[in-house]
Tab-separated table of C-alpha atoms in Angstrom:
chain	number	residue	atom	x	y	z
X	399	MET	CA	-13.567	-33.124	-0.490
X	400	TRP	CA	-11.828	-31.595	1.675
X	401	ASP	CA	-9.263	-33.391	3.249
X	402	TRP	CA	-8.130	-31.874	6.660
X	403	ASN	CA	-4.252	-34.402	6.640
X	404	THR	CA	-3.889	-32.298	2.887
X	405	ALA	CA	-4.731	-29.078	4.097
X	406	ARG	CA	-2.237	-29.681	7.554
X	407	GLU	CA	0.828	-30.489	5.585
X	408	GLY	CA	0.201	-27.455	2.785
X	409	LEU	CA	-0.130	-25.235	5.993
X	410	PRO	CA	3.820	-25.038	6.282
X	411	VAL	CA	3.887	-24.358	2.810
X	412	VAL	CA	1.524	-21.801	2.592
X	413	LEU	CA	2.826	-19.814	6.144
X	414	ASP	CA	6.325	-19.728	4.417
X	415	GLY	CA	4.290	-17.745	0.965
X	416	PHE	CA	3.119	-15.192	4.056
X	417	GLY	CA	6.150	-14.539	5.260
X	418	ILE	CA	6.836	-13.387	1.383
X	419	THR	CA	3.454	-11.300	1.481
X	420	LEU	CA	3.892	-9.680	4.948
X	421	LEU	CA	7.821	-8.596	4.175
X	422	ALA	CA	5.872	-7.104	0.444
X	423	THR	CA	3.718	-5.018	1.893
X	424	VAL	CA	5.295	-3.645	5.039
X	425	LEU	CA	8.063	-2.915	2.876
X	426	GLY	CA	5.880	-1.915	-0.139
X	427	SER	CA	3.563	1.136	2.574
X	428	VAL	CA	6.482	2.555	3.517
X	429	VAL	CA	7.436	3.602	0.472
X	430	ALA	CA	3.937	4.790	-0.390
X	431	MET	CA	3.471	6.410	3.145
X	432	VAL	CA	7.030	8.816	2.199
X	433	LEU	CA	7.113	9.178	-1.233
X	434	GLY	CA	2.572	9.375	-1.037
X	435	LEU	CA	3.487	12.494	1.644
X	436	LEU	CA	6.437	14.238	-0.798
X	437	ILE	CA	4.261	14.009	-3.773
X	438	ALA	CA	1.420	15.703	-2.207
X	439	VAL	CA	4.013	18.105	-0.376
X	440	LEU	CA	5.157	19.008	-4.448
X	441	ARG	CA	1.953	19.443	-5.918
X	442	ARG	CA	1.762	22.559	-3.325
X	443	ALA	CA	4.420	24.039	-4.754
X	444	PRO	CA	4.495	27.623	-6.363
X	445	THR	CA	4.957	26.962	-9.332
X	446	ARG	CA	3.408	24.635	-12.484
X	447	TRP	CA	7.128	23.162	-13.343
X	448	VAL	CA	6.912	20.781	-10.376
X	449	THR	CA	3.095	20.899	-10.243
X	450	VAL	CA	2.325	19.668	-13.769
X	451	PRO	CA	5.021	17.220	-14.152
X	452	VAL	CA	3.716	15.340	-10.550
X	453	ARG	CA	0.162	15.417	-11.518
X	454	ILE	CA	0.311	14.152	-15.137
X	455	VAL	CA	2.858	11.276	-12.857
X	456	VAL	CA	-0.148	10.308	-10.389
X	457	GLU	CA	-2.953	10.588	-13.214
X	458	PHE	CA	-0.726	7.429	-15.532
X	459	VAL	CA	0.482	5.213	-12.545
X	460	ARG	CA	-3.343	5.963	-11.454
X	461	SER	CA	-5.406	4.932	-14.780
X	462	THR	CA	-3.094	1.847	-15.373
X	463	PRO	CA	-3.231	-1.572	-13.556
X	464	VAL	CA	-0.841	-2.454	-11.014
X	465	MET	CA	-0.359	-5.924	-12.229
X	466	ILE	CA	0.782	-4.394	-16.620
X	467	GLN	CA	3.117	-2.084	-14.529
X	468	LEU	CA	4.101	-4.942	-12.559
X	469	PHE	CA	4.931	-6.804	-15.523
X	470	ALA	CA	6.355	-4.196	-17.562
X	471	VAL	CA	9.452	-2.930	-15.441
X	472	TRP	CA	9.744	-6.848	-14.494
X	473	VAL	CA	10.292	-6.807	-18.673
X	474	LEU	CA	12.074	-3.798	-19.043
X	475	VAL	CA	14.096	-4.335	-15.923
X	476	PRO	CA	15.132	-8.073	-15.771
X	477	SER	CA	18.401	-7.335	-14.023
X	478	LEU	CA	15.902	-6.115	-10.573
X	479	ASP	CA	14.833	-9.108	-8.303
X	480	PRO	CA	11.344	-9.665	-8.735
X	481	LEU	CA	10.976	-9.395	-5.392
X	482	THR	CA	12.341	-5.649	-4.722
X	483	ILE	CA	10.483	-4.954	-8.221
X	484	GLY	CA	7.349	-5.795	-6.473
X	485	ILE	CA	7.422	-3.962	-3.824
X	486	ALA	CA	8.896	-0.816	-5.861
X	487	VAL	CA	5.651	-1.248	-7.982
X	488	LEU	CA	3.290	-1.623	-5.196
X	489	GLY	CA	4.569	1.463	-3.309
X	490	ILE	CA	4.992	3.865	-6.179
X	491	HIS	CA	1.523	2.766	-7.116
X	492	TYR	CA	-0.087	2.864	-3.510
X	493	ALA	CA	1.692	6.080	-2.836
X	494	MET	CA	-0.378	7.785	-5.701
X	495	TYR	CA	-3.393	7.335	-3.980
X	496	THR	CA	-1.746	8.039	-0.742
X	497	SER	CA	-0.707	11.299	-1.910
X	498	GLU	CA	-4.233	12.187	-2.397
X	499	VAL	CA	-5.064	11.295	1.112
X	500	TYR	CA	-2.530	13.556	2.573
X	501	ARG	CA	-3.576	16.026	-0.099
X	502	ALA	CA	-7.139	16.191	1.579
X	503	GLY	CA	-5.547	16.178	5.076
X	504	ILE	CA	-3.036	19.143	4.201
X	505	ASP	CA	-6.264	21.143	3.108
X	506	ALA	CA	-8.059	20.445	5.745
X	507	VAL	CA	-5.668	22.258	8.005
X	508	PRO	CA	-7.674	25.611	8.400
X	509	GLN	CA	-6.365	28.711	6.910
X	510	GLY	CA	-5.651	30.467	10.079
X	511	GLN	CA	-2.620	28.195	10.952
X	512	TRP	CA	-0.836	29.081	7.538
X	513	GLU	CA	-1.247	32.443	8.218
X	514	ALA	CA	-0.159	32.770	11.682
X	515	ALA	CA	2.745	30.959	10.617
X	516	VAL	CA	3.764	33.283	7.750
X	517	ALA	CA	2.573	36.050	10.297
X	518	LEU	CA	5.861	34.731	12.276
X	519	SER	CA	8.086	34.701	9.401
X	520	LEU	CA	8.629	31.417	10.065
X	521	PRO	CA	11.128	29.777	7.103
X	522	ARG	CA	8.385	27.532	4.953
X	523	GLY	CA	10.358	23.882	5.989
X	524	ARG	CA	9.545	24.831	9.388
X	525	VAL	CA	6.083	25.360	8.477
X	526	TRP	CA	5.216	22.254	6.712
X	527	ARG	CA	7.065	20.378	9.912
X	528	ALA	CA	6.219	21.942	12.994
X	529	VAL	CA	3.077	23.264	12.156
X	530	ILE	CA	1.194	21.111	8.524
X	531	LEU	CA	1.970	18.478	8.490
X	532	PRO	CA	1.334	17.397	11.872
X	533	GLN	CA	-2.250	18.441	11.635
X	534	ALA	CA	-3.096	16.411	8.414
X	535	VAL	CA	-1.134	12.998	9.341
X	536	ARG	CA	-3.551	13.643	11.816
X	537	LYS	CA	-6.326	13.694	10.046
X	538	VAL	CA	-5.914	10.763	7.190
X	539	VAL	CA	-4.093	8.033	9.322
X	540	PRO	CA	-6.867	6.105	9.041
X	541	ALA	CA	-7.630	6.085	5.603
X	542	LEU	CA	-3.903	5.788	4.981
X	543	GLY	CA	-4.405	1.916	7.018
X	544	ASN	CA	-6.750	1.304	4.467
X	545	TYR	CA	-4.922	1.688	1.509
X	546	VAL	CA	-2.370	-0.628	3.076
X	547	ILE	CA	-4.925	-3.228	3.438
X	548	SER	CA	-6.065	-2.913	0.270
X	549	MET	CA	-1.996	-3.027	-0.477
X	550	PHE	CA	-2.136	-6.306	1.679
X	551	LYS	CA	-4.992	-8.053	-0.687
X	552	GLU	CA	-3.086	-6.872	-3.631
X	553	THR	CA	0.010	-8.669	-3.556
X	554	PRO	CA	-0.963	-12.010	-4.541
X	555	PHE	CA	-1.246	-9.648	-8.225
X	556	LEU	CA	3.039	-10.380	-7.672
X	557	SER	CA	2.685	-14.007	-8.231
X	558	VAL	CA	2.847	-12.960	-11.954
X	559	ILE	CA	6.753	-11.664	-11.926
X	560	THR	CA	7.392	-14.796	-9.981
X	561	VAL	CA	7.348	-13.486	-6.800
X	562	GLN	CA	6.687	-16.876	-4.391
X	563	GLU	CA	4.116	-14.816	-1.725
X	564	MET	CA	1.559	-16.883	-0.029
X	565	VAL	CA	-1.018	-17.505	-3.122
X	566	HIS	CA	1.647	-18.316	-5.931
X	567	GLU	CA	3.026	-20.975	-3.026
X	568	ALA	CA	-1.034	-22.123	-2.119
X	569	ASN	CA	-1.196	-22.508	-6.323
X	570	GLU	CA	1.948	-24.681	-6.315
X	571	TYR	CA	1.311	-27.224	-3.514
X	572	GLY	CA	-2.737	-26.624	-4.796
X	573	SER	CA	-1.143	-28.281	-8.503
X	574	VAL	CA	1.347	-31.148	-7.067
X	575	HIS	CA	-1.240	-32.158	-4.594
X	576	PHE	CA	-4.390	-32.091	-6.149
X	577	ALA	CA	-5.341	-30.317	-3.346
X	578	TYR	CA	-6.746	-26.688	-4.509
X	579	LEU	CA	-9.535	-26.804	-2.180
X	580	GLU	CA	-7.243	-26.360	0.921
X	581	ALA	CA	-4.557	-24.480	-0.196
X	582	PHE	CA	-6.921	-21.678	-1.124
X	583	THR	CA	-9.244	-22.314	1.708
X	584	LEU	CA	-5.599	-21.725	4.258
X	585	ALA	CA	-4.637	-18.572	1.834
X	586	ALA	CA	-7.916	-16.794	2.501
X	587	ALA	CA	-8.112	-17.665	5.895
X	588	ILE	CA	-5.140	-16.469	6.324
X	589	PHE	CA	-5.469	-12.897	4.594
X	590	LEU	CA	-9.004	-12.669	6.982
X	591	VAL	CA	-7.117	-14.182	10.081
X	592	ALA	CA	-4.610	-10.907	9.325
X	593	SER	CA	-6.414	-8.083	7.622
X	594	TYR	CA	-9.712	-7.945	9.934
X	595	PRO	CA	-7.967	-7.245	13.337
X	596	THR	CA	-6.561	-4.587	11.332
X	597	SER	CA	-10.041	-3.593	10.206
X	598	MET	CA	-11.010	-3.564	13.470
X	599	LEU	CA	-7.947	-1.409	15.013
X	600	MET	CA	-8.286	1.183	11.828
X	601	ARG	CA	-11.921	1.724	12.622
X	602	ARG	CA	-11.198	2.468	16.473
X	603	LEU	CA	-8.149	4.572	15.681
X	604	GLU	CA	-10.426	6.622	13.509
X	605	LYS	CA	-12.842	6.958	16.108
X	606	ARG	CA	-10.285	8.003	18.706
X	607	LEU	CA	-9.085	10.874	16.446
X	608	ALA	CA	-12.460	12.135	16.007
X	609	GLN	CA	-12.727	12.444	19.776
């Protein structure tokens, strides 16, 4: 049976975990966005000595569950802080997906843009910075936002390596006060309140960029 007093008392505890959830999402997203872009550029390198190893790593990480990756790194590198491991693993895991998004955006840049840059004898680095990446990133911003939301909803996996994120805190509160219904309902409500406006913002941004 739902108890409003128990829910009110548990809210601060769950919100404490939300701070860790939000921190892991923000920092993990930064890792995913930067590393994903680097991987996408490396996959267009002119030599197979670069593209083949990068492709193998991408497929390996994408083909294994993030929970197993978290647990493996936690066991193999026990000296690292669990939250640091969680942020790094989530960021690297999602970088494999964002790299595909960036790759699609780069492929969507008209071939004429590449040919014009070559005709002007622009250095390769400047071609990427001034011509290709501004156009490619603009095309993929909404898709990248969706991956941020997905990462946010997968942060409860961090509890397997003892990170005290929101669902972990809700579970602890529920077990102590025998109030799992209130604790997990609060966590679900906070996930909804935080992710739904972000989804709406991504849709509006997608429509605006499509104009």
